[in-house]
Structures are given as structure tokens and as C-alpha cells.
Amino acid sequence: MTDQTITSFSREHRVFRPSAEFKAQANLGSETTYKRLYSESVNSPEKFWGREAKARLVWRRAFTKVLQWKLPHAKWFQGGQLNAAENCIDRHLLTARANKAAIIFEGEPGDIRTITYRQLHQQVCQFANALTALGLGKGDRAAIYMPMVPEAAVAMLACARLGVIHTVIFGGFSSEAIKERVNDCQARVVITADGGWRRGKIVELKANVDRALQSGAPTVERVIVLKRTGQEVPMEAGRDRWWHEVVAGQPIEHRAKAFDSEHPLFILYTSGSTGKPKGVLHTTGGYLLGTAMTCHYVFDLKDEDVYFCTADVGWITGHSYVVYGPLACGATVMMYEGAPNHPEPDRFWQIIDRHAVTVFYTAPTAIRSFMRSGDDYVKRHSLKSLRLLGSVGEPINPEAWMWYHTMIGKKKCPIVDTWWQTETGAIMVTPLPGITPTKPGSCGRPFFGVVPKVLDEEGKEVPRGGGGKLFLAQPWPSMLRTLWGDDERFKQAYWSELPGYYFAGDGARFDADGYLWVVGRIDDVLNVSGHRIGTAEVESALVSHPSVAEAAVVGRPDELKGQALVCFVTVKNSVTESAELKDQLRAHVAREIGALARPDEVRFAAGLPKTRSGKIMRRILKELAAGGIVKGDTTTLEDFSVVAALQSEE
Ligand code: PRX
């Protein structure tokens, strides 16, 4: 197998096959079975998904129709009723899993807790009872802004149990970002903590919530505060309640109600190419099926596994592969609160050895930073419990893949490079660890029911080897249903690029063997350390600063983060450009959005390169940000002197 077309990914052409030992024990070890099931899943999707949904989920009422597809709106498993929390917890209580660890938690300071399925059930029931006592019920929205502690999962599952729609806000987001999300979904309650631990310091979660609510979030009636870090936090009488107080005395039993398969499970905000984050809506039956099934086949989960996904619950990976998917499978989930490099860059390897982690799922940006820290940190640990590795969030460069394979996997663990998105809910394209020969840098072949297409501008299929835009041609159960409160934007963002197809926003190519190589975003969304950041979001944060007249943000390739944020800023006439102002602007963006969006570089520009119709030519700015020389066509520029000025600054 060769792949001559990928020049930037040309450092490793070898193909890695699963060992006979892995294959023999895999949940799927036969290529013939994969081909048969895949073919059924795309040719007779209703038969395939109907059977899988019955087998993998607990239904209170059987569905009568597998799929109603009125493009772009899908309804899966109509007539069916179920409860997501019951599917993740209660069902296991009737089995030998009742006293098995559901969550093994390690806090950053080193505190360790193991929570069995029975204990998780009790905690979720108590919290669900507490939320009910506060007047929350089906269809209400609850925002969750918490550290990576078990109570974050408890809060999510308690909401699910009640039919309350949760929106988890990543703990690294700012108060502005909280306010925007809480207002968009009109949350009635915010569930938070006094703080969380990160690199030995306290992240002031409660203070951020207070700031967000002070600046205007009229729908929020209650704030529930978990005591995690223990520092003094002001509690507003009538609004704020401690978690331990609201659960005290609540029964540890709760009868879960059944909800329609299409009942909304959660809203998760993600960046798009315009300024405002998109509230991606996922519903119950299809989402659970997609996440549970991929956990079974892609992570090959067994009852003996200790499965560690390093994502925060604030991201889709944390929803699908820390909480819903693995718990629906009855797995033991390892959860870690803090920074991977605290107190030293071997914290993950320490955790793997201490808790005998068998399956490990992380992001290329983390892998690259471990590579940079040096192999000695890895060599301190045996990592002998590991049997399978995963990667997600951005294309993994072959060099990082090889390091992961050699240093962490000791050349014996298959690597699943999983391509998917907040919108897809579950993994879409991936190797299956027992069968798929892997090529470093490629995410392999489609999962069941997924029909990826690489198409050109006219919507024609690009021959293998050629690059184009990535689309998905058929609906799948865990797909987003709409954008919260904005169905027009849903249609526009995902279904208008080419009628009939879901547009992923990524550029990709198939190689001669039908393996998919995702190159990266082709819209105005950057992928910084595996996180999506809309350039328009950062631009609007910049222009909200009193000194800024105009701003344009582009990505520059970055060895560690994948992409770095470079901002071109035109200041107002009365303002003097200075190094201090650059620092102020970087801090301003971090305050407006969160530290993850802090610009790597701010460059002042007397003017921005524009077309005659006034559109900023980002391609030129990208070239300037990456290397300083503008090579492409500049004939549509209104005023070349703007570019000349920026170039001479280099
Ligand atoms: O560009 C692709 C990249 O991440 C985007 C989705 O980001 P988000 O919704 O935040 O979800 C991240 C976790 C699922 C995609 O459009 N991406 C994700 N995984 C991969 C990837 N690019 C290449 N290879 C991957 N394995």
C-alpha cells in the first residue's frame, strides 16, 4: 500500500497490522464480518440500525419506525421511549457490574475515589431528586460549568434522568462565554463548583459564574455549587445553594421516566465560521446508540478494561467518550481532573500505571507536547497494562503517530485515529483495532452507516488520490438534529454547500486503498490544540476593545498546537501601537473567550488587505503569518501597498 499523493504526510509509509493476539480477542476480528455489516449498514440502514438499537439499548417502549428522513431533519427510533441515565447506569445494577467501578477518579492534588455503578446510581438519583425539588423538569435547560470531577458526570446524568437538557460549558471558558451560552439556551440553573485544580492553582469557577450572571442572565434562578477546592466563595442568598446541602436528605432512589427517543439530551456549543457559537443539539436514542456502539467496536471495550479518555466533559469527546458511550457499555472510566504536566509531564503515564489503564484516548497536541518533554518521562513508567491507543481532535502527524506507537504503545497496541465532530456525536471514520491495517496520519475507513465523500466544487466525486471537501452522504443515528433556536443556520451551515449532503467543513482525500486523510478545516474555523475556534469569534472579541478599529485573525501552522492564532489589528487613529497594547489585546481575548483563544501573536497593520468589494483576503494574511512572503495571486487586491507594508515589517 502506498500513498504518493500526500506530500506533507510523507514521512511514514509503513502499514501497521494488529497482532494475532489482539485480533483473536477483538470485539470485531474479521474483515469479512466488517464488510458484511458495513454493506448492510449503508444498503439497508433501517434493518441494521433497528437491530442494533434493540440489542444495545434498554427501551421502555419499543420504537415503531427506525428512521424518518426529511432532509436535513432526521428522526430516529420514533415511537420508542427510553431514559439515557437508565441506559448508562440502572441496567448494570441487574448484572455483575453493580459493584464494578464505573468511575475511577484522580484529582490533580492526588486524591483518588472509586465510584461503583451502584454508588453512581445513588449519587445520580439523589441529585436528580434535588433538581426536582428545585423545580426542574423535562425540557428545562441546565448549564454545567464544572471541573473534571465525578460530580460533573453525576450532574449530566441527573439532568438526563429528568429530561432536563444540559449544556456543559468548558471550565476554561470565560464569564462572557458562560453568559452567551446561558442566555442562548435560557438556562434556569447553573451547576458549578467553587473551583477546580489546574497546574496547582485554583480555577475560579464560581467567581466566573457570578460575573456572568451579574452582567445579565435573567433566566438563571439557581446556582448549585460543589465544594471542591474549599476557598471562600460568596453565596448569593436565595440564588446559590451548596451541592452537599441540596442533596442532603434526598432519597438515593429515583424512578427514571421514559422519554421519546428524539427528546433532546444536550446542547453543546461549538465554533462556526461566524461569530456566535453554534448550539449543537443531540437527542437521546440515536446519540446513545452511536456512542455505545463505537465504544464497543472502536475501543474494543471489555468488562476488564480500565478506559481513560483524557478529554474534558466540556467538549464533545468528554460527553461521548467519558460519560455516555463507555457507561452505556458498562465500562470502568478513568477520570483525571488536572493538567497533563502537573506536577511533571509524566502525569498521564503515572495514572496509567497506578490504575492499570488498558485503553487510552488522547489528542495529537498532547502527544506532541509529551514528545517535546523528552522520553525520560515516559521511561519512568512501564505502561504494560495498555492494549489500545486512540487519537482525536486534529490530524495526527506521522512523526507523533510513530512516537505514540513506539514509546507509549510499545509497538504492540493498535492506534485508532478517530475522525468525527461535535455535530456527528460519535466516531465516523476510524480504523477498527482488530482488523484495519493502520497508516500513520490516516483515520482509515468509515464506521458502520457512514458514507464519506470527497467532492469537488461542482459536487463531483474526486478520484482517489485527489483532494476535495469532505461530505457525508447518509443520515446516521448520532447526528446533530439542529442548532438550538436556529434551524436556518443549521440548514445553512451543514446542508447548503451541496444539496443532499452533510458538509463537514474539512478538506480531505481518499488514497488508493480507500483510506481517508483529513487535512483540516477549510472554513474560517481554526483547530488550536484540538479545539475549534472561529476566527470571527476572536475578531469580534478584538474589535470590542476600545483601541481596535479592525481585526483579522488567521491560523499559522504550529508544531505543538497544530495551529497558532495570529491576529492582524488596525488600531484607531488616536491610539499608539505598542508592545503593551499587544499584551493587553491578548489578555482581552482570553478574558472575552477563554485562555484557549489567547492569540499567539498580535501584529499591527495600518490597513488590512481587501478585495475591491471590501472582503478581507485571509489567504494573504495566512501567507504573511506563516512565512512573510505573499506568493499567490494578488490581482484582486484593492491596494497592494497594504501588503507591501505588512511584508516590510517582517
Ligand atoms: O477538523 C476536524 C478535526 O476536528 C474537527 C471537529 O472538531 P470538534 O467538533 O471540536 O470535535 C473534536 C473531537 C471529535 C473536525 O472537523 N478532527 C477531529 N478528529 C480528527 C480531526 N481531523 C483529523 N483527524 C482526526 N482524527
Coordinates of N, CA, C and O in Angstrom, one line a residue, residues 241-369:
R241 N -26.9 27.7 46.1 CA -27.0 26.6 47.1 C -25.8 25.7 46.9 O -25.4 25.4 45.8
W242 N -25.4 25.2 48.1 CA -24.3 24.2 48.0 C -24.8 22.9 47.6 O -25.9 22.5 48.0
W243 N -24.0 22.2 46.8 CA -24.4 20.9 46.3 C -24.7 19.9 47.4 O -25.7 19.3 47.5
H244 N -23.8 19.9 48.4 CA -23.9 18.9 49.5 C -25.2 19.3 50.4 O -25.8 18.4 51.0
E245 N -25.6 20.5 50.3 CA -26.8 20.8 51.1 C -28.1 20.4 50.3 O -29.0 19.9 50.9
V246 N -28.1 20.6 49.0 CA -29.3 20.3 48.2 C -29.5 18.7 48.1 O -30.6 18.3 48.0
V247 N -28.4 18.0 48.2 CA -28.6 16.5 48.1 C -28.8 15.9 49.5 O -29.4 14.8 49.6
A248 N -28.5 16.6 50.6 CA -28.6 16.1 51.9 C -30.1 15.7 52.1 O -31.0 16.5 51.9
G249 N -30.3 14.5 52.6 CA -31.6 14.0 52.9 C -32.4 13.6 51.7 O -33.5 13.1 51.9
Q250 N -31.9 13.8 50.5 CA -32.7 13.3 49.3 C -32.5 11.8 49.2 O -31.5 11.2 49.5
P251 N -33.6 11.1 48.8 CA -33.6 9.7 48.7 C -32.5 9.2 47.7 O -32.3 9.9 46.7
I252 N -32.0 8.0 47.9 CA -31.0 7.5 46.9 C -31.7 6.7 45.9 O -31.0 5.9 45.1
E253 N -33.0 6.7 45.8 CA -33.7 6.0 44.8 C -34.4 7.1 43.9 O -34.8 8.1 44.5
H254 N -34.6 6.8 42.7 CA -35.4 7.7 41.8 C -35.9 6.9 40.7 O -35.1 6.2 40.0
R255 N -37.2 7.0 40.4 CA -37.7 6.2 39.3 C -37.6 7.1 38.1 O -38.2 8.2 37.9
A256 N -36.8 6.6 37.1 CA -36.5 7.4 35.9 C -37.7 7.3 35.0 O -38.3 6.2 34.8
K257 N -38.1 8.5 34.5 CA -39.2 8.5 33.5 C -38.6 8.1 32.1 O -37.5 8.4 31.8
A258 N -39.5 7.6 31.3 CA -39.1 7.3 29.9 C -39.4 8.5 29.0 O -40.4 9.2 29.2
F259 N -38.5 8.8 28.1 CA -38.6 9.9 27.2 C -38.6 9.4 25.8 O -38.0 8.4 25.5
D260 N -39.2 10.2 24.9 CA -39.1 9.9 23.5 C -37.7 9.8 23.0 O -36.8 10.5 23.5
S261 N -37.5 8.9 22.1 CA -36.1 8.7 21.5 C -35.6 10.1 21.0 O -34.4 10.3 21.1
E262 N -36.4 10.9 20.5 CA -35.9 12.2 20.0 C -36.0 13.3 21.0 O -35.8 14.5 20.7
H263 N -36.2 13.0 22.3 CA -36.1 14.0 23.3 C -34.7 14.6 23.4 O -33.7 13.8 23.4
P264 N -34.5 15.9 23.4 CA -33.2 16.5 23.5 C -32.4 16.0 24.7 O -33.0 16.1 25.8
L265 N -31.2 15.6 24.5 CA -30.4 15.2 25.6 C -29.5 16.3 26.1 O -29.3 16.6 27.2
F266 N -28.8 16.9 25.1 CA -28.0 18.1 25.4 C -27.8 19.0 24.3 O -28.0 18.7 23.1
I267 N -27.3 20.2 24.7 CA -26.9 21.2 23.7 C -25.4 21.4 24.0 O -25.0 21.5 25.1
L268 N -24.6 21.4 22.9 CA -23.2 21.7 23.2 C -22.7 22.8 22.2 O -22.9 22.6 21.0
Y269 N -22.2 23.9 22.7 CA -21.8 25.0 21.8 C -20.4 24.7 21.2 O -19.5 24.3 21.9
T270 N -20.4 25.0 19.9 CA -19.1 24.9 19.2 C -18.9 26.0 18.3 O -19.9 26.7 17.9
S271 N -17.7 26.2 17.8 CA -17.4 27.4 17.0 C -17.8 27.1 15.6 O -17.6 26.0 15.0
G272 N -18.3 28.2 14.9 CA -18.6 28.1 13.5 C -17.8 29.2 12.8 O -17.0 29.9 13.4
S273 N -18.1 29.4 11.5 CA -17.4 30.5 10.8 C -17.9 31.9 11.0 O -17.3 32.8 10.7
T274 N -19.1 32.0 11.6 CA -19.5 33.4 12.0 C -19.3 33.5 13.6 O -19.0 32.5 14.2
G275 N -19.4 34.7 14.1 CA -19.0 35.0 15.5 C -19.7 34.1 16.6 O -19.0 33.7 17.5
K276 N -21.0 33.9 16.4 CA -21.7 33.4 17.6 C -21.5 31.8 17.6 O -21.7 31.2 16.6
P277 N -21.2 31.3 18.8 CA -21.1 29.8 18.8 C -22.4 29.1 18.5 O -23.5 29.7 18.7
K278 N -22.3 27.9 17.9 CA -23.5 27.2 17.5 C -23.9 26.2 18.6 O -23.1 25.4 19.0
G279 N -25.2 26.2 18.9 CA -25.7 25.3 19.9 C -26.1 23.9 19.3 O -27.3 23.7 18.9
V280 N -25.1 23.0 19.2 CA -25.4 21.7 18.5 C -26.3 20.9 19.4 O -26.1 20.7 20.6
L281 N -27.5 20.5 18.8 CA -28.4 19.7 19.6 C -28.4 18.2 19.3 O -28.5 17.8 18.2
H282 N -28.2 17.5 20.4 CA -28.2 16.0 20.3 C -29.4 15.5 21.1 O -29.8 16.0 22.1
T283 N -30.0 14.4 20.5 CA -31.2 13.8 21.2 C -30.8 12.4 21.8 O -29.6 12.1 21.8
T284 N -31.8 11.7 22.2 CA -31.5 10.6 23.1 C -31.1 9.2 22.4 O -30.0 8.8 22.6
G285 N -32.0 8.6 21.8 CA -31.8 7.2 21.3 C -30.7 7.1 20.3 O -29.8 6.2 20.5
G286 N -30.7 7.9 19.3 CA -29.6 7.8 18.3 C -28.3 8.1 18.8 O -27.3 7.4 18.5
Y287 N -28.2 9.1 19.6 CA -26.9 9.5 20.2 C -26.3 8.4 21.1 O -25.1 8.1 20.9
L288 N -27.2 7.8 21.9 CA -26.7 6.8 22.8 C -26.2 5.6 22.0 O -25.2 4.9 22.3
L289 N -27.0 5.3 21.0 CA -26.6 4.1 20.1 C -25.3 4.3 19.5 O -24.4 3.5 19.5
G290 N -25.1 5.5 18.9 CA -23.8 5.8 18.2 C -22.6 5.8 19.1 O -21.6 5.2 18.8
T291 N -22.8 6.3 20.3 CA -21.6 6.4 21.2 C -21.4 5.0 21.8 O -20.2 4.6 21.9
A292 N -22.4 4.3 22.2 CA -22.2 2.9 22.8 C -21.6 2.0 21.8 O -20.7 1.2 22.1
M293 N -22.1 2.1 20.5 CA -21.6 1.1 19.5 C -20.2 1.4 19.1 O -19.4 0.4 18.9
T294 N -19.8 2.6 19.0 CA -18.4 2.9 18.7 C -17.5 2.5 19.9 O -16.4 2.1 19.6
C295 N -18.0 2.7 21.1 CA -17.1 2.2 22.2 C -16.9 0.7 22.1 O -15.8 0.3 22.4
H296 N -17.9 0.0 21.7 CA -17.7 -1.4 21.6 C -16.8 -1.8 20.5 O -15.9 -2.6 20.7
Y297 N -17.0 -1.2 19.3 CA -16.1 -1.7 18.2 C -14.8 -0.9 18.1 O -13.8 -1.5 17.7
V298 N -14.8 0.4 18.4 CA -13.6 1.1 18.1 C -12.6 1.0 19.3 O -11.4 0.8 19.2
F299 N -13.2 1.1 20.5 CA -12.3 1.0 21.7 C -12.3 -0.5 22.3 O -11.7 -0.7 23.3
D300 N -13.1 -1.3 21.6 CA -13.0 -2.7 21.9 C -13.2 -3.0 23.3 O -12.6 -3.9 23.9
L301 N -14.1 -2.2 23.9 CA -14.3 -2.3 25.4 C -14.8 -3.7 25.9 O -15.7 -4.2 25.4
K302 N -14.1 -4.1 27.0 CA -14.5 -5.4 27.7 C -14.7 -5.0 29.1 O -14.2 -4.0 29.6
D303 N -15.3 -5.9 29.8 CA -15.5 -5.7 31.3 C -14.2 -5.4 32.1 O -14.2 -4.7 33.0
E304 N -13.2 -6.0 31.6 CA -11.9 -5.9 32.4 C -11.2 -4.6 32.1 O -10.2 -4.3 32.8
D305 N -11.6 -3.9 31.1 CA -10.8 -2.7 30.8 C -10.9 -1.6 31.8 O -11.9 -1.4 32.4
V306 N -9.8 -0.8 31.9 CA -9.9 0.5 32.5 C -9.6 1.5 31.4 O -8.5 1.5 30.8
Y307 N -10.6 2.3 31.1 CA -10.6 3.1 29.9 C -10.4 4.5 30.3 O -11.1 5.1 31.1
F308 N -9.4 5.2 29.6 CA -9.0 6.5 30.0 C -9.0 7.4 28.8 O -8.2 7.3 27.9
C309 N -10.1 8.3 28.8 CA -10.1 9.3 27.7 C -9.8 10.6 28.4 O -10.4 11.0 29.4
T310 N -8.8 11.3 27.9 CA -8.3 12.5 28.6 C -9.1 13.8 28.3 O -8.7 14.8 28.8
A311 N -10.1 13.7 27.5 CA -10.9 14.9 27.2 C -11.7 15.4 28.4 O -12.1 14.6 29.3
D312 N -11.9 16.7 28.4 CA -12.7 17.3 29.4 C -14.2 17.1 29.1 O -14.5 17.1 27.9
V313 N -15.1 17.0 30.1 CA -16.5 16.9 29.7 C -17.1 18.1 29.0 O -18.2 18.1 28.5
G314 N -16.3 19.2 29.0 CA -16.8 20.4 28.3 C -16.8 20.3 26.8 O -17.3 21.1 26.1
W315 N -16.1 19.2 26.3 CA -16.1 19.0 24.9 C -16.9 17.8 24.5 O -17.2 17.0 25.3
I316 N -17.2 17.7 23.2 CA -18.0 16.5 22.8 C -17.3 15.2 23.1 O -17.9 14.2 23.5
T317 N -16.0 15.2 23.0 CA -15.3 13.9 23.3 C -15.5 13.5 24.8 O -15.7 12.3 25.1
G318 N -15.6 14.5 25.7 CA -15.9 14.2 27.1 C -17.4 13.7 27.2 O -17.7 12.8 28.1
H319 N -18.3 14.2 26.4 CA -19.7 13.8 26.5 C -19.8 12.3 26.0 O -20.3 11.4 26.7
S320 N -19.3 12.1 24.8 CA -19.5 10.8 24.1 C -18.6 9.7 24.7 O -19.0 8.6 24.7
Y321 N -17.3 10.1 25.0 CA -16.4 9.0 25.3 C -15.8 9.1 26.8 O -14.8 8.4 27.1
V322 N -16.3 10.0 27.6 CA -16.0 9.9 29.0 C -17.3 9.4 29.7 O -17.3 8.6 30.6
V323 N -18.5 10.0 29.3 CA -19.7 9.7 30.0 C -20.6 8.7 29.3 O -20.7 7.6 29.6
Y324 N -21.3 9.2 28.2 CA -22.4 8.4 27.7 C -22.0 7.0 27.1 O -22.6 6.0 27.4
G325 N -21.0 7.1 26.2 CA -20.7 5.8 25.5 C -20.1 4.7 26.4 O -20.7 3.6 26.5
P326 N -19.1 5.0 27.1 CA -18.5 4.0 28.0 C -19.4 3.5 29.1 O -19.4 2.3 29.4
L327 N -20.2 4.4 29.7 CA -21.1 4.0 30.8 C -22.2 3.1 30.2 O -22.6 2.2 30.8
A328 N -22.7 3.5 29.0 CA -23.7 2.6 28.4 C -23.2 1.2 28.2 O -23.9 0.3 28.2
C329 N -21.9 1.1 28.0 CA -21.2 -0.2 27.8 C -20.9 -0.9 29.1 O -20.3 -2.0 29.1
G330 N -21.1 -0.2 30.2 CA -20.7 -0.8 31.5 C -19.2 -0.8 31.8 O -18.7 -1.6 32.5
A331 N -18.5 0.2 31.2 CA -17.1 0.2 31.3 C -16.6 0.8 32.6 O -17.4 1.5 33.2
T332 N -15.3 0.7 32.9 CA -14.7 1.4 34.0 C -14.0 2.6 33.4 O -13.1 2.4 32.5
V333 N -14.4 3.8 33.8 CA -13.9 5.0 33.2 C -12.9 5.7 34.1 O -13.2 5.9 35.3
M334 N -11.7 5.9 33.6 CA -10.7 6.7 34.4 C -10.9 8.2 34.1 O -11.1 8.6 33.0
M335 N -11.0 8.9 35.2 CA -11.2 10.4 35.0 C -10.2 11.1 35.8 O -9.9 10.8 37.0
Y336 N -9.5 12.1 35.1 CA -8.5 12.9 35.8 C -8.8 14.4 35.7 O -9.3 14.9 34.7
E337 N -8.6 15.0 36.8 CA -9.1 16.4 36.9 C -8.2 17.4 36.2 O -8.7 18.4 35.6
G338 N -6.9 17.3 36.3 CA -6.0 18.4 36.1 C -5.2 18.4 34.8 O -5.6 17.9 33.8
A339 N -4.0 19.1 34.9 CA -3.2 19.3 33.8 C -2.3 18.0 33.6 O -1.9 17.4 34.5
P340 N -2.0 17.7 32.3 CA -1.2 16.5 32.0 C 0.2 16.7 32.5 O 0.9 15.7 32.6
N341 N 0.6 17.9 32.6 CA 2.0 18.1 33.0 C 2.2 18.6 34.5 O 3.1 19.3 34.8
H342 N 1.3 18.2 35.3 CA 1.4 18.5 36.7 C 1.5 17.3 37.6 O 0.6 16.5 37.5
P343 N 2.4 17.2 38.5 CA 3.5 18.2 38.7 C 4.6 18.1 37.7 O 5.4 19.0 37.6
E344 N 4.6 17.0 36.9 CA 5.6 16.8 35.9 C 5.0 16.3 34.6 O 3.8 15.7 34.7
P345 N 5.7 16.3 33.5 CA 5.0 15.9 32.3 C 4.7 14.4 32.2 O 4.4 13.9 31.1
D346 N 4.8 13.6 33.3 CA 4.5 12.2 33.2 C 3.2 11.8 33.9 O 3.0 10.7 34.3
R347 N 2.4 12.8 34.2 CA 1.2 12.5 35.0 C 0.3 11.4 34.4 O -0.1 10.5 35.1
F348 N 0.1 11.5 33.1 CA -0.8 10.5 32.4 C -0.1 9.1 32.6 O -0.8 8.1 32.8
W349 N 1.2 9.0 32.4 CA 1.9 7.7 32.4 C 1.8 7.2 33.8 O 1.6 6.0 34.0
Q350 N 1.9 8.1 34.8 CA 1.7 7.7 36.2 C 0.3 7.1 36.4 O 0.2 6.0 37.1
I351 N -0.7 7.8 35.9 CA -2.0 7.4 36.1 C -2.3 6.0 35.4 O -2.9 5.1 36.0
I352 N -1.7 5.9 34.3 CA -1.9 4.6 33.5 C -1.3 3.4 34.4 O -1.9 2.4 34.5
D353 N -0.1 3.6 34.9 CA 0.5 2.5 35.8 C -0.3 2.4 37.1 O -0.5 1.2 37.5
R354 N -0.6 3.5 37.7 CA -1.3 3.4 39.0 C -2.6 2.6 38.9 O -3.0 1.9 39.8
H355 N -3.4 2.9 37.9 CA -4.7 2.3 37.8 C -4.8 1.2 36.7 O -5.9 0.8 36.4
A356 N -3.7 0.8 36.2 CA -3.7 -0.3 35.2 C -4.6 0.0 34.0 O -5.5 -0.8 33.7
V357 N -4.5 1.2 33.5 CA -5.3 1.6 32.3 C -5.0 0.7 31.1 O -3.8 0.5 30.8
T358 N -6.0 0.3 30.4 CA -5.8 -0.6 29.3 C -6.0 0.1 27.9 O -5.4 -0.2 26.9
V359 N -7.0 1.1 27.9 CA -7.3 1.8 26.7 C -7.1 3.2 26.9 O -7.7 3.8 27.9
F360 N -6.4 3.9 26.1 CA -6.0 5.3 26.3 C -6.3 6.1 25.1 O -5.9 5.8 24.0
Y361 N -7.1 7.2 25.3 CA -7.6 8.0 24.1 C -7.2 9.5 24.4 O -7.7 10.0 25.4
T362 N -6.4 10.1 23.5 CA -6.0 11.4 23.8 C -5.9 12.2 22.4 O -6.3 11.7 21.4
A363 N -5.3 13.4 22.5 CA -5.2 14.2 21.3 C -3.8 14.4 20.8 O -2.9 14.4 21.6
P364 N -3.6 14.6 19.5 CA -2.3 14.8 18.9 C -1.5 15.9 19.6 O -0.3 15.8 19.8
T365 N -2.2 17.0 19.9 CA -1.5 18.1 20.6 C -0.8 17.7 21.9 O 0.3 18.1 22.2
A366 N -1.5 16.8 22.6 CA -0.9 16.3 23.9 C 0.3 15.4 23.6 O 1.3 15.5 24.2
I367 N 0.1 14.6 22.6 CA 1.2 13.6 22.2 C 2.4 14.4 21.8 O 3.5 14.2 22.2
R368 N 2.2 15.5 21.0 CA 3.4 16.3 20.6 C 4.1 17.0 21.8 O 5.3 17.1 21.8
S369 N 3.3 17.4 22.7 CA 3.9 18.1 23.9 C 4.7 17.1 24.7 O 5.7 17.4 25.3

